[in-house]
mmCIF file of C-alpha atoms and ligand atoms in Angstrom:
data_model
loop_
_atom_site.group_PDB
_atom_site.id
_atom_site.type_symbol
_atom_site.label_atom_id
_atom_site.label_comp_id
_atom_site.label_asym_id
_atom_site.label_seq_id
_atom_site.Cartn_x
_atom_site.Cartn_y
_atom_site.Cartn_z
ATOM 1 C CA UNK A 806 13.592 10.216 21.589
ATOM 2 C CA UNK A 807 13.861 13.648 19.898
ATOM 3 C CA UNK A 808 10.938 15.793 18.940
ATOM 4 C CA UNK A 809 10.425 18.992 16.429
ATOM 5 C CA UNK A 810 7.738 21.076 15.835
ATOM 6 C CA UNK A 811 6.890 20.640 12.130
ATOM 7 C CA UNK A 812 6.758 23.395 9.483
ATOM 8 C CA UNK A 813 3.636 24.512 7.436
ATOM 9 C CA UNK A 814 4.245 22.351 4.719
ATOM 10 C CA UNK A 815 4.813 18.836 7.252
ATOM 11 C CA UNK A 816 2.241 19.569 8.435
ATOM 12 C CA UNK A 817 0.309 20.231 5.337
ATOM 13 C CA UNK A 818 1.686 16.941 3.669
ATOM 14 C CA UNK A 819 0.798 14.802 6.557
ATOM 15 C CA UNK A 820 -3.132 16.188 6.598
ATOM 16 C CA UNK A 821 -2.865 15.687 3.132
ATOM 17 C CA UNK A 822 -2.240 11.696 3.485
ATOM 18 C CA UNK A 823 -3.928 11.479 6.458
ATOM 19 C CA UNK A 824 -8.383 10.837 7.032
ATOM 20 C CA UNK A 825 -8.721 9.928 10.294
ATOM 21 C CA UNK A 826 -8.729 12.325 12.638
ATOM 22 C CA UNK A 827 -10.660 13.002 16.768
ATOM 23 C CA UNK A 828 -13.177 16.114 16.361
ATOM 24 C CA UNK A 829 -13.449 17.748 19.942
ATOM 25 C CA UNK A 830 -16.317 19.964 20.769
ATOM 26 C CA UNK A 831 -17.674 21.797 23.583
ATOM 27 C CA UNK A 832 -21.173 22.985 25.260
ATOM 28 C CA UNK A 833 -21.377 24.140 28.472
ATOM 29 C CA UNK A 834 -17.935 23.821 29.439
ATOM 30 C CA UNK A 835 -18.285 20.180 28.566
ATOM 31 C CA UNK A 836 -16.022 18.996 26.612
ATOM 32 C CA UNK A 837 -17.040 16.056 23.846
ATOM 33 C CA UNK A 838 -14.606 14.006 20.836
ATOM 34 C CA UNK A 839 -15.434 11.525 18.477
ATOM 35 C CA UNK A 840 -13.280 10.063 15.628
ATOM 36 C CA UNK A 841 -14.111 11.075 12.059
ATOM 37 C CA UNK A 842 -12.958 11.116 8.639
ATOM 38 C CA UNK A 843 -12.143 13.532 6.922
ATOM 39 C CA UNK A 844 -10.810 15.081 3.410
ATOM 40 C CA UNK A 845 -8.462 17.875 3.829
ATOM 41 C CA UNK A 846 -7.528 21.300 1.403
ATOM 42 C CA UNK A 847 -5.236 24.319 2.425
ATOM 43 C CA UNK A 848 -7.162 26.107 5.190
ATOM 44 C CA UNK A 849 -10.174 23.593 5.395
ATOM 45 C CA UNK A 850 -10.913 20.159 6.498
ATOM 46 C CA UNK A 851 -14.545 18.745 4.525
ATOM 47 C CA UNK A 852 -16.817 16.158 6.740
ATOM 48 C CA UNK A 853 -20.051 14.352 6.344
ATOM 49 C CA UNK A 854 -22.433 12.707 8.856
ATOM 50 C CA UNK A 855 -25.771 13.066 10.021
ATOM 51 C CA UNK A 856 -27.410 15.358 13.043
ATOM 52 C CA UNK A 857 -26.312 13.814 16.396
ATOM 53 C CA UNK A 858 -24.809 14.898 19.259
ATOM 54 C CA UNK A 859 -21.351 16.714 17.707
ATOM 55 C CA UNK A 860 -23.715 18.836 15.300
ATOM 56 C CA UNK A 861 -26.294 19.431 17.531
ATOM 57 C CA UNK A 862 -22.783 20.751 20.153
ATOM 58 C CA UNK A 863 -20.910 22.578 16.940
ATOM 59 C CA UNK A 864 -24.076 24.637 16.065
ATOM 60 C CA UNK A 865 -24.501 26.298 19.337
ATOM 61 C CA UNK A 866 -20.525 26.489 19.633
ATOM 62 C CA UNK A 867 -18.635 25.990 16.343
ATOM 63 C CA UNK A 868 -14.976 26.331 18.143
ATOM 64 C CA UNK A 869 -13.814 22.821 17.708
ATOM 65 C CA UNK A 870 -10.418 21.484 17.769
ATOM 66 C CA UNK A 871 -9.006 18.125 15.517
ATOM 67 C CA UNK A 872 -6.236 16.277 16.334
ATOM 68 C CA UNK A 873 -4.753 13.735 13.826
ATOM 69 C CA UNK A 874 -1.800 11.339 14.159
ATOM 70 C CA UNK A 875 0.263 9.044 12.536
ATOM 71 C CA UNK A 876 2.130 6.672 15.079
ATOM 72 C CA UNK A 877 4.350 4.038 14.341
ATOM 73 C CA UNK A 878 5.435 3.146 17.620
ATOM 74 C CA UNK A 879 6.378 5.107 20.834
ATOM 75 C CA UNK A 880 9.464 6.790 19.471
ATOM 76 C CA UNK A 881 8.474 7.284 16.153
ATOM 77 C CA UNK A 882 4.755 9.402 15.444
ATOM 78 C CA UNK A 883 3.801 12.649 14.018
ATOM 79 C CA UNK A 884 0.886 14.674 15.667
ATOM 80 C CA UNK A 885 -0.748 17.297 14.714
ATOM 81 C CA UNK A 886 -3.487 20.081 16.466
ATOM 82 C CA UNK A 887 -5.630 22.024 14.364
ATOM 83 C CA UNK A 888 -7.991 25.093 16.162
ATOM 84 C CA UNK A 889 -11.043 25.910 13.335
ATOM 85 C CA UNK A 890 -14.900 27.062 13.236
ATOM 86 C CA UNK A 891 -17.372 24.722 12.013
ATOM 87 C CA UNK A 892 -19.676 25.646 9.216
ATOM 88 C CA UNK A 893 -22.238 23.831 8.315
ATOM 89 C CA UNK A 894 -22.955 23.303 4.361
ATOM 90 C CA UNK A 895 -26.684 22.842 4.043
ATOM 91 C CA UNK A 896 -28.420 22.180 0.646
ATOM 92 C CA UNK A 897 -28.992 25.722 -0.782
ATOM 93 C CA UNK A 898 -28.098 27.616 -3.577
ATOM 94 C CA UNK A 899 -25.828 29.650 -1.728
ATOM 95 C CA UNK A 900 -23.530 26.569 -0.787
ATOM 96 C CA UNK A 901 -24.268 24.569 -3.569
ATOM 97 C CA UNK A 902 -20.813 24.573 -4.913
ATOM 98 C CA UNK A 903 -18.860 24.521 -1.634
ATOM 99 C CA UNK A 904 -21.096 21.104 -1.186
ATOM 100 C CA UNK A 905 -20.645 19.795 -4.412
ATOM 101 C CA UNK A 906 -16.417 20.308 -3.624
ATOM 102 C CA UNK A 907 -16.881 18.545 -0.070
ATOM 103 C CA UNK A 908 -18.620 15.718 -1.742
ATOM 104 C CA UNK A 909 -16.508 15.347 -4.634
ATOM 105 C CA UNK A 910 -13.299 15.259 -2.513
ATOM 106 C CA UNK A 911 -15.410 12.819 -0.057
ATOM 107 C CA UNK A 912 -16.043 10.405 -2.728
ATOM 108 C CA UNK A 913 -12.310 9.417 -3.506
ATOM 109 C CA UNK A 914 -12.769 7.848 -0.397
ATOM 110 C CA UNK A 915 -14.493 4.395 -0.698
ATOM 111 C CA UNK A 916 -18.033 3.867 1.464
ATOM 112 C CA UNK A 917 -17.318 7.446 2.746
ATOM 113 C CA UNK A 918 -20.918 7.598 3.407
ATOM 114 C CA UNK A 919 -21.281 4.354 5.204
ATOM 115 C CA UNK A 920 -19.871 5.731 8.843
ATOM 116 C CA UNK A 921 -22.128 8.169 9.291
ATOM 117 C CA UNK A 922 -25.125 5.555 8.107
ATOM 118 C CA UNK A 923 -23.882 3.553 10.620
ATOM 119 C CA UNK A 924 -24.031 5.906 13.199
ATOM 120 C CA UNK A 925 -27.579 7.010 12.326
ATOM 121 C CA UNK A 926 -29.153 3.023 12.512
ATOM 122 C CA UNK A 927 -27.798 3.107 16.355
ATOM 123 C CA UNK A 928 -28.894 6.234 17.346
ATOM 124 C CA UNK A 929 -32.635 5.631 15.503
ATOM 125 C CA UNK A 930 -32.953 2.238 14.655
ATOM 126 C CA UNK A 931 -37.091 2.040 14.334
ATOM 127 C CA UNK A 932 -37.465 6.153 13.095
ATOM 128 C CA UNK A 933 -36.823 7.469 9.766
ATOM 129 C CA UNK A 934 -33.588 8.567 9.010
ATOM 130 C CA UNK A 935 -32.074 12.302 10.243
ATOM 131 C CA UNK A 936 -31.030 14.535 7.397
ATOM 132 C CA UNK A 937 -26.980 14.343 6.461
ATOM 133 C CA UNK A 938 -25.026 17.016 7.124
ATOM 134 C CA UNK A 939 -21.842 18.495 4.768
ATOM 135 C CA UNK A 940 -19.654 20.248 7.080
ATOM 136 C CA UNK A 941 -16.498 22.470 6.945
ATOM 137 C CA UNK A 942 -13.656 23.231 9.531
ATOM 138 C CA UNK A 943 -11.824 26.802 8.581
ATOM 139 C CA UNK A 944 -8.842 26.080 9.920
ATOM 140 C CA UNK A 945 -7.551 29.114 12.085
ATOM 141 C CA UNK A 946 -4.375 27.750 13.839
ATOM 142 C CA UNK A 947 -2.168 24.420 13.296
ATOM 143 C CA UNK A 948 0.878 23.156 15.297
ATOM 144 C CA UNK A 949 2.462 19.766 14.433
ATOM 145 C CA UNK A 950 5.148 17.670 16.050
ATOM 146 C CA UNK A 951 7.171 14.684 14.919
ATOM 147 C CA UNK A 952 9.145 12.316 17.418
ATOM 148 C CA UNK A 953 11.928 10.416 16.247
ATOM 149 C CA UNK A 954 14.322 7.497 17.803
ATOM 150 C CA UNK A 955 17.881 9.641 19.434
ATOM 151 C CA UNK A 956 20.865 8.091 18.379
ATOM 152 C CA UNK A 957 21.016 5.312 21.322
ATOM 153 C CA UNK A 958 17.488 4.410 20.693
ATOM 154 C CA UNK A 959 17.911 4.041 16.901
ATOM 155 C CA UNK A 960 21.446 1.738 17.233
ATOM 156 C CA UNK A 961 19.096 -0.286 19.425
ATOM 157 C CA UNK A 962 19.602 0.569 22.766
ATOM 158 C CA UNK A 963 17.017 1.784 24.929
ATOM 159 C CA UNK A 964 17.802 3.150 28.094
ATOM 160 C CA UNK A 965 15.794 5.059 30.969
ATOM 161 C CA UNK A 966 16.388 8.540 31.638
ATOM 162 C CA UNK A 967 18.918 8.854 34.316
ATOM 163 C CA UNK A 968 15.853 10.500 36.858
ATOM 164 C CA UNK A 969 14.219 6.963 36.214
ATOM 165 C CA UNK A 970 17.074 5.355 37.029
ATOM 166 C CA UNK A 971 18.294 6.664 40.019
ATOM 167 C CA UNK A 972 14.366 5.876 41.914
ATOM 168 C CA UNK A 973 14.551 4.709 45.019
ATOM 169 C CA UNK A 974 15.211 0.799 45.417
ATOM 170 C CA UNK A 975 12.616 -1.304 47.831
ATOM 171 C CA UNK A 976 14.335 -2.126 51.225
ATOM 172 C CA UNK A 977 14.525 -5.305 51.439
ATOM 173 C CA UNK A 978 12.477 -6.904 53.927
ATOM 174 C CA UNK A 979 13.440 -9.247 56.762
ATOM 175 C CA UNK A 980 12.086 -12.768 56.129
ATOM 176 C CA UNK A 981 10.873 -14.244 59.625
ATOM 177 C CA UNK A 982 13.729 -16.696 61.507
HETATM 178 C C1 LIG B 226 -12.237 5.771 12.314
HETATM 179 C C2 LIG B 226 -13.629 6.338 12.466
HETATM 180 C C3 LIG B 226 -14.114 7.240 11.533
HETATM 181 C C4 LIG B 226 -15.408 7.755 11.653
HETATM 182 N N1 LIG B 226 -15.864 8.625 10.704
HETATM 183 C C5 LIG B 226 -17.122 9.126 10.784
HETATM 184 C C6 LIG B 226 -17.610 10.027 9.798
HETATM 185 O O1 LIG B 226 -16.909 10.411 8.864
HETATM 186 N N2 LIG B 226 -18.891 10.465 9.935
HETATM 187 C C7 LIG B 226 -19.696 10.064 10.961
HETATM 188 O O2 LIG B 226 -20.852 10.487 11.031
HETATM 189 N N3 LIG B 226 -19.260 9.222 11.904
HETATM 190 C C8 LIG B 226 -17.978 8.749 11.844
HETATM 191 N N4 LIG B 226 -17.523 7.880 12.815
HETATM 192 C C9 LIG B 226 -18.402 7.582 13.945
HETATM 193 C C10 LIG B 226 -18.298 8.741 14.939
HETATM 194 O O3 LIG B 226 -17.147 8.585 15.759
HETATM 195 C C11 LIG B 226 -19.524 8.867 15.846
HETATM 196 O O4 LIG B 226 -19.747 7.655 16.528
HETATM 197 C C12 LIG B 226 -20.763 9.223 15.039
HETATM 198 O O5 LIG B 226 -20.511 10.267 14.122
HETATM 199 C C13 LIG B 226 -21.901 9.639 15.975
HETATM 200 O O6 LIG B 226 -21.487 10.807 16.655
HETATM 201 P P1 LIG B 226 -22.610 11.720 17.360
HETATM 202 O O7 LIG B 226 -21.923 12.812 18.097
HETATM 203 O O8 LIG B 226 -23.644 12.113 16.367
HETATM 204 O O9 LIG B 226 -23.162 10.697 18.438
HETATM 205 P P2 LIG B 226 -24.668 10.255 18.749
HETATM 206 O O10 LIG B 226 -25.102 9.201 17.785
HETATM 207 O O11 LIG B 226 -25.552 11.451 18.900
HETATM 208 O O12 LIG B 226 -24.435 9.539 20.137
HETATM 209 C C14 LIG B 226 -24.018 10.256 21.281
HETATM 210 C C15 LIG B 226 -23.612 9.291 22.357
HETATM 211 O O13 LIG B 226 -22.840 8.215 21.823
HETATM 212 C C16 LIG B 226 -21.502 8.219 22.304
HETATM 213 N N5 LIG B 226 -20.611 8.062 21.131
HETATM 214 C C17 LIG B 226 -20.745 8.667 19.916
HETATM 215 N N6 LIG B 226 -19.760 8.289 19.097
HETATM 216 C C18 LIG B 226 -18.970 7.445 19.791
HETATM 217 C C19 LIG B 226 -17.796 6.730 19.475
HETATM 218 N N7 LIG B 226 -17.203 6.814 18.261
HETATM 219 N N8 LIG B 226 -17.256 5.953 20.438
HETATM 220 C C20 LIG B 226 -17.823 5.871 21.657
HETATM 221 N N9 LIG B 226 -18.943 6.507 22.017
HETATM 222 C C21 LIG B 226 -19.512 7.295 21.093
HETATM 223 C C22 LIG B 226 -21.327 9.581 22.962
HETATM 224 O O14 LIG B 226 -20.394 9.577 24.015
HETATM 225 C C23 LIG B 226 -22.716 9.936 23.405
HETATM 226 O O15 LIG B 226 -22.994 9.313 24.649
HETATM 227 C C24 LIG B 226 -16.246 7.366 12.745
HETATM 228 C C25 LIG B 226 -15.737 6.482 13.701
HETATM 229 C C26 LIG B 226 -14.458 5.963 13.554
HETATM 230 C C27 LIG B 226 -13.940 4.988 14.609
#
């Protein structure tokens, strides 16, 4: 296997195609991730869900980190590490167009809302219903890497590194007479 970091724009067209990504957060030195969708634009990644746990950890900390992927099988995947700041995008004037972009871009995505719904019934089935949240990740930093089969592995032939190969074998044991 052979991997490459990935330029700016591999890594821009893969967030592009990509929604699916693992939102890590901290408090406390406690580090927390949880799968989300997401919509993406140069420099920004949009998200929508309601107040639980990751909001309630991103407003006292907003560093957060996503990691997305796109793996096809152990040889073949593309990764990709994005550092940002959360911002939330509540419902006043001031961010009134920023949330009507987030939704807009959200909405190409079918039952986008129904996730974060979801999530809401478990964590308060008999109360009412916490408010919904627009957020935004400002991307700050991205790195991006891309494995693909070496020329052995590709003509079909897999074979163990020679460090694997040359572990110690089992002495055999004496059976009893
Ligand atoms: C592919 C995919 C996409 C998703 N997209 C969205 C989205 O766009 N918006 C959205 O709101 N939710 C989405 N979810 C659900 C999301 O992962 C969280 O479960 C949800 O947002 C609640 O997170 P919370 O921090 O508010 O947890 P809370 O409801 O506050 O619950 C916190 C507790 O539940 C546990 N927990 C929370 N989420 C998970 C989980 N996914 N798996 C295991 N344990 C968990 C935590 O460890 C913690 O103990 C998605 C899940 C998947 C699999």
């Amino acid at each position: 296997m052979v991997i490459h970091d990935l330029t700016a724009a591999e890594c821009h067209e893969t967030l592009s195609r990509s929604g699916i990504g693992r939102l890590a957060c901290a408090r406390d030195n406690v580090p927390y991730v949880v799968p989300i969708y997401f919509v993406y634009e140069p420099d920004h990644l949009y998200g929508f869900t309601t107040v639980g746990q990751k909001i309630e950890w991103m407003r006292l900390n907003p560093r957060v980190c996503v990691e997305v992927d796109d793996i096809k099988d152990h040889t073949s995947w593309t990764s990709i590490v994005i550092s940002g700041r959360y911002e939330e995008l509540p419902d006043t004037p001031e961010y009134e167009a920023e949330r009507r972009q987030a939704q807009m871009l959200l909405e190409k995505r079918f039952l986008w809302w129904q996730t974060a719904h979801a999530a809401e019934q478990l964590r308060r089935p008999d109360s009412k219903p916490s408010p919904t949240v627009f957020y935004c990740i400002h991307i700050e930093e991205t790195t991006g890497r891309r494995a693909a089969p070496d020329a052995i592995e590709a003509a079909g032939f897999a074979s163990p590194p020679t460090s694997a190969r040359s572990t110690p074998r089992r002495r055999r044991s004496r059976l009893p007479s």
